[in-house]
Short mmCIF file of C-alpha atoms in Angstrom, two decimals:
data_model
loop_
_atom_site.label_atom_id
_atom_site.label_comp_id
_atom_site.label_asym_id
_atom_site.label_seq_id
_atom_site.Cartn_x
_atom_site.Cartn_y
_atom_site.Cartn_z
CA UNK H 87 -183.87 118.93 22.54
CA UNK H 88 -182.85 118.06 25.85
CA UNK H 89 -184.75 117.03 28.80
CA UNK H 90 -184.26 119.74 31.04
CA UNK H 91 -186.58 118.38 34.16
CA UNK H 92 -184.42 119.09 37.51
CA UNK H 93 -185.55 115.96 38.79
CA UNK H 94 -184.69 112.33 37.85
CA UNK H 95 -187.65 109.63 36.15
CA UNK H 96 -188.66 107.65 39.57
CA UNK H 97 -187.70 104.32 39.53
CA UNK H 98 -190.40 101.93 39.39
CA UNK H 99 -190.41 99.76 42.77
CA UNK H 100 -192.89 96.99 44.82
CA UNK H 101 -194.84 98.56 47.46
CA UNK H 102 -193.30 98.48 51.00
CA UNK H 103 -195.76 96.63 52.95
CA UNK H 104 -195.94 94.14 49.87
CA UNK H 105 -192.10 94.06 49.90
CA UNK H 106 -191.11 93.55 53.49
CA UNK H 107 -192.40 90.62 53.10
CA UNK H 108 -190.96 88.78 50.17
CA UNK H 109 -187.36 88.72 48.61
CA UNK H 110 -188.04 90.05 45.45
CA UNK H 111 -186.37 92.51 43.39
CA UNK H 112 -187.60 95.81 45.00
CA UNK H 113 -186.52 98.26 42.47
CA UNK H 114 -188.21 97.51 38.94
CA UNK H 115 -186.20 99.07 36.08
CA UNK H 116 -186.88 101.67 33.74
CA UNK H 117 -189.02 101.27 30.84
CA UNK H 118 -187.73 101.73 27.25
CA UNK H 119 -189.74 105.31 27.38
CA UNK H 120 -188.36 106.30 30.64
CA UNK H 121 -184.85 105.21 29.86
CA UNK H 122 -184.78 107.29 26.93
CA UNK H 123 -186.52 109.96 28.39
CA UNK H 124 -183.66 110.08 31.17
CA UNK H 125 -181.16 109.98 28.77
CA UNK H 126 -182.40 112.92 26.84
CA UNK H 127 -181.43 114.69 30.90
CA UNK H 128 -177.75 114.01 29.77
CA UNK H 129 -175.88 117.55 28.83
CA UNK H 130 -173.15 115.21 27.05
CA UNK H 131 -170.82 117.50 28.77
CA UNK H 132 -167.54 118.52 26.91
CA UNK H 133 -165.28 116.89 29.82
CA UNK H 134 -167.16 114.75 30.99
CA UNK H 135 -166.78 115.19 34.45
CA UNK H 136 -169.15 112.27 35.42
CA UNK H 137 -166.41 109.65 34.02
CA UNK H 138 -163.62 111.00 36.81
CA UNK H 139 -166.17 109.73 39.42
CA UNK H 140 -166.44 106.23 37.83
CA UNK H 141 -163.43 103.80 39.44
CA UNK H 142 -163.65 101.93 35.72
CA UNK H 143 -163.97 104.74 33.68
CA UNK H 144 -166.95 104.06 32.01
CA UNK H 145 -167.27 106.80 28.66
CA UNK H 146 -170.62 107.48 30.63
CA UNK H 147 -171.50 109.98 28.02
CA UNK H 148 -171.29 108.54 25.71
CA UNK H 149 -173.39 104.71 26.42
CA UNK H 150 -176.21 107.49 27.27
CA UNK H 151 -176.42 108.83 24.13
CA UNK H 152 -176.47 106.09 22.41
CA UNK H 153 -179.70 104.87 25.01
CA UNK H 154 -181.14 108.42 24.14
CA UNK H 155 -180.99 107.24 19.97
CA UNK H 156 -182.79 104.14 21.13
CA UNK H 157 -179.55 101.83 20.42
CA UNK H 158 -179.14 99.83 23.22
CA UNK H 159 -177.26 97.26 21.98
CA UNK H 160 -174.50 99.80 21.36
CA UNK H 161 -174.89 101.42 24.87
CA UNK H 162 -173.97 97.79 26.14
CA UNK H 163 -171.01 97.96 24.17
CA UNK H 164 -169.65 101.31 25.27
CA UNK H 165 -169.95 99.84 29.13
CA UNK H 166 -168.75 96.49 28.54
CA UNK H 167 -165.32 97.76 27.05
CA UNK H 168 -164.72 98.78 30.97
CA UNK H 169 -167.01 96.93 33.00
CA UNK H 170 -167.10 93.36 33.61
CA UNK H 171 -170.77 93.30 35.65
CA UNK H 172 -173.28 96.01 34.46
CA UNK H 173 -176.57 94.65 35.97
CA UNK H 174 -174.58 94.35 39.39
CA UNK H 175 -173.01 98.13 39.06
CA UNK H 176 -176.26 99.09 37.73
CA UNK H 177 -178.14 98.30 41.06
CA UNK H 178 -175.30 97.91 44.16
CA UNK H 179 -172.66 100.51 43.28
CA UNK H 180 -173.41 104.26 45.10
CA UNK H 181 -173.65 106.21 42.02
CA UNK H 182 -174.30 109.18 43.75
CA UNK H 183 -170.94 109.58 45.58
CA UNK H 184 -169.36 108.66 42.27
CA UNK H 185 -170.18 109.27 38.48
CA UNK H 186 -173.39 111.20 39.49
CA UNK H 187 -171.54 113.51 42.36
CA UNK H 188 -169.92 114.59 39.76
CA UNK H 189 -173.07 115.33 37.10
CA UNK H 190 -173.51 119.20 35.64
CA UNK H 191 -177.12 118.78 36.47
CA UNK H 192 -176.65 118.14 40.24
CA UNK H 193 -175.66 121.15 40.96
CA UNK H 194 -179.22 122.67 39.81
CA UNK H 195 -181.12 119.83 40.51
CA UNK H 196 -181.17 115.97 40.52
CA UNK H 197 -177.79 114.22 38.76
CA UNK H 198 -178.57 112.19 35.82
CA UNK H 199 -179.73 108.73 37.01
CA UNK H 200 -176.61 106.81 35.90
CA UNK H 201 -176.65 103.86 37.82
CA UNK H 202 -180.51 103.51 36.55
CA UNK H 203 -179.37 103.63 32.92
CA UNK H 204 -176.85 101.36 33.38
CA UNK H 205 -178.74 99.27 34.49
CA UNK H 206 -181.43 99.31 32.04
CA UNK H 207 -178.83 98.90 29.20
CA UNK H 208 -177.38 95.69 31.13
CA UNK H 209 -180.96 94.11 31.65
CA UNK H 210 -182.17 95.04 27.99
CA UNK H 211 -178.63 93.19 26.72
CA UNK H 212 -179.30 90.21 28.69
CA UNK H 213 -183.05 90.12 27.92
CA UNK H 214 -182.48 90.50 24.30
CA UNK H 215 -179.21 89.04 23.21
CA UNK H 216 -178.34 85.84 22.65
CA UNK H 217 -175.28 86.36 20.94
CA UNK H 218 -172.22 84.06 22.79
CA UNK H 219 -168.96 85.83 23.96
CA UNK H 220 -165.75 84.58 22.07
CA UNK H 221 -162.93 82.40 23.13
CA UNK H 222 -159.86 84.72 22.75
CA UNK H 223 -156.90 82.57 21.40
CA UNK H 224 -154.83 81.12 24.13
CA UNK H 225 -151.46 82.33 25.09
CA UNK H 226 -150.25 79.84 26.37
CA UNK H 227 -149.87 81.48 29.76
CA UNK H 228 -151.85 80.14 33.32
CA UNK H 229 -153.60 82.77 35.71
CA UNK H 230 -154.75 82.15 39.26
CA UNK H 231 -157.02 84.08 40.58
CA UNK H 232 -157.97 83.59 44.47
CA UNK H 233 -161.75 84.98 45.53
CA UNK H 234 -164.44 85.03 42.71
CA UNK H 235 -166.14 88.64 43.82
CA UNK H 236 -166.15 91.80 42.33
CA UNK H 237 -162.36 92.00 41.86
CA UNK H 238 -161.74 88.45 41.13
CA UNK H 239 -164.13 88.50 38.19
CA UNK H 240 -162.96 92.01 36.81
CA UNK H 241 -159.20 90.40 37.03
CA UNK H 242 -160.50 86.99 35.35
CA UNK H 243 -162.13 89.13 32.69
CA UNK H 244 -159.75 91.61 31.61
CA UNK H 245 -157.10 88.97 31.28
CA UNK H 246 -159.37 86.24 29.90
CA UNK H 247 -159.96 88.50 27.38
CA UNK H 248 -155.97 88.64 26.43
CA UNK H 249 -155.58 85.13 26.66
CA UNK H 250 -154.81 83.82 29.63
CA UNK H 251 -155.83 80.59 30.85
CA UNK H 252 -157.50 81.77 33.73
CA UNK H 253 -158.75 79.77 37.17
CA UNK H 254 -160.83 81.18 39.41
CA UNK H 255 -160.50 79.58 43.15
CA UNK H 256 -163.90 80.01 45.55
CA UNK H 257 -163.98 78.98 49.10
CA UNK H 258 -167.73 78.48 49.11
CA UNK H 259 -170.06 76.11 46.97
CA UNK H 260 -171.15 78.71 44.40
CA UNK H 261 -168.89 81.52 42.50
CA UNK H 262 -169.68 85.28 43.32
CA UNK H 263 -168.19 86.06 46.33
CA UNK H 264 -169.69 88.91 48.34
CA UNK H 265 -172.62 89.41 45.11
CA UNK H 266 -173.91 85.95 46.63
CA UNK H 267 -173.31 85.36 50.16
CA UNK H 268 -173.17 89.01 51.35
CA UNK H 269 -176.17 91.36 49.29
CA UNK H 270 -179.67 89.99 49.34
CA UNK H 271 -181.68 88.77 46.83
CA UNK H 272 -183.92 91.47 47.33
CA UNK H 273 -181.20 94.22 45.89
CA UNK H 274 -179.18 91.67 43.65
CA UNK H 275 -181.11 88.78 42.40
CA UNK H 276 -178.55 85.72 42.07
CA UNK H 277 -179.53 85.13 38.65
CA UNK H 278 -177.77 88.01 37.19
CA UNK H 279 -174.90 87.03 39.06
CA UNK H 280 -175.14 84.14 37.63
CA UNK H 281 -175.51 85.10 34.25
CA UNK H 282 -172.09 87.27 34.61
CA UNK H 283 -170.57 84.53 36.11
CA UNK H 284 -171.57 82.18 32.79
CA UNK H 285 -170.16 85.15 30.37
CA UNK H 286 -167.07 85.02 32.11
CA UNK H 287 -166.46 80.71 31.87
CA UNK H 288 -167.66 81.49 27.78
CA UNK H 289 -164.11 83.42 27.84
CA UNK H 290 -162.81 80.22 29.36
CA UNK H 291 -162.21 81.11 32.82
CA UNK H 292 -162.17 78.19 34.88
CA UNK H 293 -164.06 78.28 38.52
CA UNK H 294 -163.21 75.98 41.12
CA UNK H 295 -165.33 75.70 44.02
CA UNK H 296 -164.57 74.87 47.42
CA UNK H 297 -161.06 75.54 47.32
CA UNK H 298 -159.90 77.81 50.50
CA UNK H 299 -156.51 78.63 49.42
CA UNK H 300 -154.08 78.57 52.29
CA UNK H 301 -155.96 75.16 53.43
CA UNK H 302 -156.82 73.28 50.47
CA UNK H 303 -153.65 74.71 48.98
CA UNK H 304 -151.24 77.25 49.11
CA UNK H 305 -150.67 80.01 47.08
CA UNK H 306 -146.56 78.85 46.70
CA UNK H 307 -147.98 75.25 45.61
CA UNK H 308 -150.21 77.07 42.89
CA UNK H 309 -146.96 78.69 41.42
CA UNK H 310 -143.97 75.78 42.18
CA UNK H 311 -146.62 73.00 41.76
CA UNK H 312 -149.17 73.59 39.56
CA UNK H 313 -147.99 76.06 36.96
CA UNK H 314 -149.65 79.30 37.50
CA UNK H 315 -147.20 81.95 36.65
CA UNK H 316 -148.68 84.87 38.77
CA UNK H 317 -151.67 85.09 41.15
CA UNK H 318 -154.50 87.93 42.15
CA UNK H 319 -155.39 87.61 45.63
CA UNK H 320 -159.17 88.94 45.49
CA UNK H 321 -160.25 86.88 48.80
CA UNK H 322 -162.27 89.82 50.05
CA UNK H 323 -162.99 91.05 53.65
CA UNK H 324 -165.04 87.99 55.39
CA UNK H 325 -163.24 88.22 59.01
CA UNK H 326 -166.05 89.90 61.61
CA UNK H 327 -165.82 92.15 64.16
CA UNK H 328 -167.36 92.33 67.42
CA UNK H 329 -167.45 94.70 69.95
CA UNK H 330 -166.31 92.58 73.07
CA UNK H 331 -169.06 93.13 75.60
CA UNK H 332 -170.63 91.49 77.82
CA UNK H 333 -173.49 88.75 76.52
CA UNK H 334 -172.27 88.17 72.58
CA UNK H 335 -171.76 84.78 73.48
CA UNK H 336 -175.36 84.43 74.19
CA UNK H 337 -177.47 82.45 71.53
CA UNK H 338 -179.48 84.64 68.99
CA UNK H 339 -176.12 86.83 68.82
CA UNK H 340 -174.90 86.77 64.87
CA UNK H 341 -172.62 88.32 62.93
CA UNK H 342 -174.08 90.33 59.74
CA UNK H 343 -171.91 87.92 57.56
CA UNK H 344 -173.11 84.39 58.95
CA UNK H 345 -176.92 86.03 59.13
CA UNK H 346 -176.71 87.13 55.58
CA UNK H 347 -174.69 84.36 54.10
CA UNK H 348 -177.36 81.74 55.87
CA UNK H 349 -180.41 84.03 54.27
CA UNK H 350 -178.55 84.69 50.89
CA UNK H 351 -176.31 81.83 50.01
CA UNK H 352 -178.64 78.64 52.02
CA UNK H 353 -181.33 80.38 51.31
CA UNK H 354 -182.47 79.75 54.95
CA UNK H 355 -185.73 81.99 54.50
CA UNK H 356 -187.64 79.29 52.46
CA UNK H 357 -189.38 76.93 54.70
CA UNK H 358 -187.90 74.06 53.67
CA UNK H 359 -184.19 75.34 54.25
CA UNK H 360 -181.50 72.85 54.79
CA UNK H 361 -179.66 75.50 57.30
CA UNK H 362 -182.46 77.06 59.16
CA UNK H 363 -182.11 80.66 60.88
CA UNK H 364 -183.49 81.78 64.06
CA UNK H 365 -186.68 84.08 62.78
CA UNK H 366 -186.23 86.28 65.74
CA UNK H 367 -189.28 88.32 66.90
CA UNK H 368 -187.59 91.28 68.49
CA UNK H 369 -184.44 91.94 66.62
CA UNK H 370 -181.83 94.70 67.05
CA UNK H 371 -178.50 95.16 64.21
CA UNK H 372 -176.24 97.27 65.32
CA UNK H 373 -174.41 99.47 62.78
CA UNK H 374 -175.03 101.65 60.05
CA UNK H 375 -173.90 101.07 56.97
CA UNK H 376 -175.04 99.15 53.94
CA UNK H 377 -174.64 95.03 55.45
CA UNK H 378 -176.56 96.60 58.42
CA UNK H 379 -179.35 97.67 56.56
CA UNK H 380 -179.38 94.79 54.38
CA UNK H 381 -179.59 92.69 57.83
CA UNK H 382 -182.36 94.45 59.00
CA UNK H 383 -184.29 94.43 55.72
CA UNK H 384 -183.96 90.48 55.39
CA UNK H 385 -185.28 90.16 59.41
CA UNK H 386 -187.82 92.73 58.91
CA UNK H 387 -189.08 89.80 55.78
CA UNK H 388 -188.43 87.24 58.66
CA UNK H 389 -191.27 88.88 60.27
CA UNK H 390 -189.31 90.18 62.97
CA UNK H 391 -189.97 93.88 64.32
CA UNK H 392 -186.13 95.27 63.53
CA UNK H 393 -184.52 98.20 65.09
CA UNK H 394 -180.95 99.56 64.08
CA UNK H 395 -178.81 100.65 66.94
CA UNK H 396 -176.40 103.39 65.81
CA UNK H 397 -174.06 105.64 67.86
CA UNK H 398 -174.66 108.99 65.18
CA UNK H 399 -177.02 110.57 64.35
CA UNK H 400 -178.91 109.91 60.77
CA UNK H 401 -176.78 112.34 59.18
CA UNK H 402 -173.44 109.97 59.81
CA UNK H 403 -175.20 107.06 58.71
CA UNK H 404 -172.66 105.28 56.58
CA UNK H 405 -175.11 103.62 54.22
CA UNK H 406 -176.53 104.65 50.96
CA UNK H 407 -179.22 107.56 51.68
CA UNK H 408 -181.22 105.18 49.46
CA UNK H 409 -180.97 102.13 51.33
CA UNK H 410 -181.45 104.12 54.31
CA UNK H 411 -184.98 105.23 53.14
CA UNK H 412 -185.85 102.02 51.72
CA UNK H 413 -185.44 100.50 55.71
CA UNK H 414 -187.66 103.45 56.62
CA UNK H 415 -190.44 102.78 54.42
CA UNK H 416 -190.50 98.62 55.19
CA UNK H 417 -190.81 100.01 58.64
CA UNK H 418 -187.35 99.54 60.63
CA UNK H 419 -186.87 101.66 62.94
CA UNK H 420 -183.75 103.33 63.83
CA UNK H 421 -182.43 103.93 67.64
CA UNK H 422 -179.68 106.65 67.38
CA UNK H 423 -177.32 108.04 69.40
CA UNK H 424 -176.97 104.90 71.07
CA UNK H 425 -174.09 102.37 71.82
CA UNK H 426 -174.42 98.86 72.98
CA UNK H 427 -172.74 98.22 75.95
CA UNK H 428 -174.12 94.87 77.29
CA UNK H 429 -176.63 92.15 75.37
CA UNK H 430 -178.87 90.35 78.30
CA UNK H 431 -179.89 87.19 78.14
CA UNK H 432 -182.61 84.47 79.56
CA UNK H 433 -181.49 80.91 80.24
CA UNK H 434 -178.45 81.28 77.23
CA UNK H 435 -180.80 83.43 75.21
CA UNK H 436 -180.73 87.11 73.86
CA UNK H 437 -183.40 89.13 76.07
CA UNK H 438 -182.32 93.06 76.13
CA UNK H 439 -179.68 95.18 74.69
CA UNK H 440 -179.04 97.69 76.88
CA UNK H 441 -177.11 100.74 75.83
CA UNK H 442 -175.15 103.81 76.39
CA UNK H 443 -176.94 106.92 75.32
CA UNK H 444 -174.21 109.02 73.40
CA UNK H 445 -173.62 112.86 72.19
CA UNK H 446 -171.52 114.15 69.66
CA UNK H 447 -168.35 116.12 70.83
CA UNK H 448 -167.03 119.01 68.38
CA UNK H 449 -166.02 117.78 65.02
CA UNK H 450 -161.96 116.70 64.96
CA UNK H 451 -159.54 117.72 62.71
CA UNK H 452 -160.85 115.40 60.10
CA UNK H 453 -164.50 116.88 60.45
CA UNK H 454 -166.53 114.74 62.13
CA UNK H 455 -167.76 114.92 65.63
CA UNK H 456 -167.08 111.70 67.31
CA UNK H 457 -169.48 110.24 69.71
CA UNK H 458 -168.78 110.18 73.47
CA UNK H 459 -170.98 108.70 76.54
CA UNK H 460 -174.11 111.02 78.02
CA UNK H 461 -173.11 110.56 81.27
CA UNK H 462 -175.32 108.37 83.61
CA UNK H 463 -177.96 108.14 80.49
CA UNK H 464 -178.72 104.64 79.44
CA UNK H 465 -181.83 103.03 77.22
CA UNK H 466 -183.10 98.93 76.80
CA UNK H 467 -183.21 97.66 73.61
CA UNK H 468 -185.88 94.53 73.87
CA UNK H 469 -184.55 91.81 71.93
CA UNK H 470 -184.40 87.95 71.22
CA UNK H 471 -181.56 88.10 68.70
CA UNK H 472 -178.93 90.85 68.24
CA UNK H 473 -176.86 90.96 64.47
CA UNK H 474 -173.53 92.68 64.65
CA UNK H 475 -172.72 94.64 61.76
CA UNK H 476 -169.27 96.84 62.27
CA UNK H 477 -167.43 96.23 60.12
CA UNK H 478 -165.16 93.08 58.57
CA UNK H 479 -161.25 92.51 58.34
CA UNK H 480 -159.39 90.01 56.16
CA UNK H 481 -158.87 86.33 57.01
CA UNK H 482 -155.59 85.74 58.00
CA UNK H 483 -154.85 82.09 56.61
CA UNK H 484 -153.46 83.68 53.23
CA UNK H 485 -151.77 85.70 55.29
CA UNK H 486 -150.36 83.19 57.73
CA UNK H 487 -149.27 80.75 55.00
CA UNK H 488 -147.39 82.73 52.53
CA UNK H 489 -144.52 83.46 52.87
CA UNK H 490 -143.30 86.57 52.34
CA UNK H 491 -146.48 88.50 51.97
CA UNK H 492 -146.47 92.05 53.75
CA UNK H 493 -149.95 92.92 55.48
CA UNK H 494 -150.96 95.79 57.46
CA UNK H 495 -151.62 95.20 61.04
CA UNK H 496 -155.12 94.76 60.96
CA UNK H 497 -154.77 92.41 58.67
CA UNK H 498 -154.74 94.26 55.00
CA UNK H 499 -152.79 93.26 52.45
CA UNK H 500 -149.96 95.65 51.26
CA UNK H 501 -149.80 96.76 47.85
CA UNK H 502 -148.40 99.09 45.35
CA UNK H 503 -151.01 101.44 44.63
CA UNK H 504 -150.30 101.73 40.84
CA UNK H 505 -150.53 98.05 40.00
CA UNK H 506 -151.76 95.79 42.88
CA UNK H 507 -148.17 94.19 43.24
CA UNK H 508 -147.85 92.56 46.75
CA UNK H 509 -144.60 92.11 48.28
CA UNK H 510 -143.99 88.88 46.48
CA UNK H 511 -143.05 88.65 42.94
CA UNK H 512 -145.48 87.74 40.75
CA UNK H 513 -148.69 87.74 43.26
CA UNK H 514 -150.97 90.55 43.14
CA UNK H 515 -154.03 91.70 45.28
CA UNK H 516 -156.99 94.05 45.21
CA UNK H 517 -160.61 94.57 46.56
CA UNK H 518 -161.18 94.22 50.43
CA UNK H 519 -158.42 91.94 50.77
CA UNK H 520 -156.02 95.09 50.39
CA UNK H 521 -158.93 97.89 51.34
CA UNK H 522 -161.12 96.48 53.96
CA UNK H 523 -164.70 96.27 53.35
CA UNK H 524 -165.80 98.95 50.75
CA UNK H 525 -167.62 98.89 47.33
CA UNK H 526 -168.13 96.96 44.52
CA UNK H 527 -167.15 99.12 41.83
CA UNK H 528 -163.57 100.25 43.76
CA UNK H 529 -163.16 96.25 44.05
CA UNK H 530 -163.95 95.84 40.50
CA UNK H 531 -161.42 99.21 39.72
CA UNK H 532 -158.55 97.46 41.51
CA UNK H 533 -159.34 94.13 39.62
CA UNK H 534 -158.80 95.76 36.22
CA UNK H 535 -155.85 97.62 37.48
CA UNK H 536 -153.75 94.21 38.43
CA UNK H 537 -155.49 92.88 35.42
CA UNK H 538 -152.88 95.26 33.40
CA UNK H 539 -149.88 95.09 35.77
CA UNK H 540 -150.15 91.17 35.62
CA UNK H 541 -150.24 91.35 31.72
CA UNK H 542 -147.03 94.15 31.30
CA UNK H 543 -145.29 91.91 33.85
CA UNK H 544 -146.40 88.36 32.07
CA UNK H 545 -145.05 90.54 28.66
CA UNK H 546 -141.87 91.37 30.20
CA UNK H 547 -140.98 87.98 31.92
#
């Protein structure tokens, strides 16, 4: 019989006052009991609806029914055929604007908890298994693959798994891209990251580390030079913005990237941290999506008292209603309606943020209301450092030396939609290289996609 509760089985989590303060795994995981339990929620729908919301077209259905007969081995399976990282889409992707917006049972209730049971099925597999991936047989043919996030891994997977002597080239010290350096521990432990990362190099995908292509080399000397026959750009979206007022030169001014790659990648929260961070007292992030929340949850376990500066209201807030409550209960406050217009400072040091109090106008012809300046209305922000979190563009240096390669003008890279082709023969791109910053699992979905245009054009050269 189905499980016909309207709401989902809570997910298990540390308390916040015992969480702000460490950078543990806040969510827990399911149990076997509640796992199956939410799985027996699943209507198995004829069309499955849920599967047009998933970019990798996960048979959702169906690795749920298989957790609701108790066989989660064979659930693993089922997801694995179209995902290359379960345990990270199991806990970062935001299920609820994708495979569960589009759940029968939301529209009476609470979706099925998707993203839960995947991950469940991805920690049980890892947990329990100890069976070793296969080397495919070589083709004989050589892969680059530039960036080793989400994309880059989903690329090196799908064509590792066809036989392609795949590289992987990483700018930084450690493979993982954004999954390392950009989400914290807290949300994402490294070790799972890890652990994808190791089933990937058991398919034989190379990684090399501290390579910055378009520096160390270029992505013509990887073709004419070193043999790859065709290249996926995955380099991701690592360029910040700022807003370009007065005092962001001060010290104790960040961007969200450098704060969270110090806190996540140097680990500069332990005491004995080789890169150090400022642990700010007063801190304010400005933003509102998901890196600004992360920011602010990693200060607030700095002890710093954290406020988020946003220029909506709560209902615009960009970041996953989930993350968004999570801030709320570690006790981050939030400061809408505002807008930074200057940052203050003390003898070279952060002091005040002081802002523009804002309103929003009708909504445009798109539907939202923008916001515009209350007139003569201002507010101070108290503050020793200020993290800037709106928003990331590509790096230029691919850009700047390859030849040949189209880009948008802020900095995208241009691609057909269908396949990931750039404007070069043979080189492909996907992720927030070609998108700007956006999610893991559409990163992962244009991965796979140039993962299969890069093997019909390998076929046909």
């Amino acid at each position: 019989m189905p499980n016909m509760s309207l709401v989902k089985n809570e997910m298990p989590a540390q308390e916040p006052e015992v969480r702000n303060k460490n950078f543990l795994e806040v969510a827990l995981g399911y149990t076997e009991e509640q796992a199956v339990d939410e799985a027996t929620r699943c209507l198995n729908c004829k069309h499955k609806p849920c599967v047009t919301g998933c970019p990798v077209q996960i048979d959702i259905p169906a690795f749920i029914s298989k957790v609701a007969e108790r066989d989660f081995e064979g659930a693993y399976e089922i997801i694995a055929k179209s995902s290359s990282l379960p345990a990270v889409c199991g806990r970062v992707c935001p299920q609820e604007s994708q495979c569960e917006a589009k759940c029968v049972r939301g529209i009476k209730g609470e979706p099925v908890a998707i993203g839960r049971l995947e991950r469940f099925v991805a920690d049980y597999h890892n947990l329990h298994s100890s069976e070793k991936a296969e080397k495919p047989v070589s083709n004989g043919h050589k892969v680059a693959i530039i960036g080793s996030g989400p994309s880059g891994l989903a690329c090196a997977g799908d064509l590792a798994k066809k036989g392609y002597d795949v590289t992987i080239f990483e700018a930084l010290h450690l493979a993982g891209g954004v999954l390392v350096y950009g989400i914290p521990e807290f949300r994402l432990p490294k070790s799972i990251v890890q652990k994808e990362i190791d089933g990937l190099k058991a398919l034989g995908v190379k990684v090399e580390t501290n390579m910055v292509i378009g520096k160390t080399v270029s992505i013509d000397e990887l073709m004419e030079e070193f043999g790859f026959e065709t290249v996926f750009i995955g380099s991701g979206a690592g360029l910040p913005r700022f807003m370009n007022i007065p005092g962001e030169n001060l010290n104790g001014v960040y961007s969200a990237n450098e704060f969270l790659t110090r806190i996540n990648l140097m680990k500069a929260y332990k005491e004995d941290a080789a890169t150090p961070i400022q642990h700010g007292k007063k801190v304010v992030v400005v933003g509102g999506g998901n890196v600004a929340m992360d920011a602010a949850r990693c200060a607030k376990r700095l002890g710093a008292d954290v406020t988020i500066v946003y220029r909506r209201t709560e209902a615009e807030l960009p970041a996953r209603a989930e993350e968004v409550e999570h801030a709320k209960e570690e006790g981050i406050k939030f400061c809408l309606l505002t807008n930074p217009v200057s940052i203050d400072g003390t003898d070279g040091w952060v002091s005040n943020v002081h802002c523009q109090v804002m309103e929003l106008s009708e909504p445009d012809e798109s539907g939202r209301a923008k916001p515009v300046p209350k007139e003569g209305c201002f507010v101070d922000v108290e503050a020793d450092c200020v993290i800037m979190s709106i928003g990331t563009s590509p790096n230029p240096l691919i850009k700047s030396t390859t030849e040949g390669l189209e880009t948008q003008k802020w900095g995208g890279i241009v691609v057909d939609e269908a396949t990931g082709l750039t404007s070069r023969e043979g080189v492909y791109a996907g992720g927030d290289a070609v998108t700007g910053a956006a999610t893991v699992i559409l990163a992962m979905g244009a991965g796979k996609t140039a993962a299969a245009a890069m093997d019909a054009y390998m076929q046909n050269k």
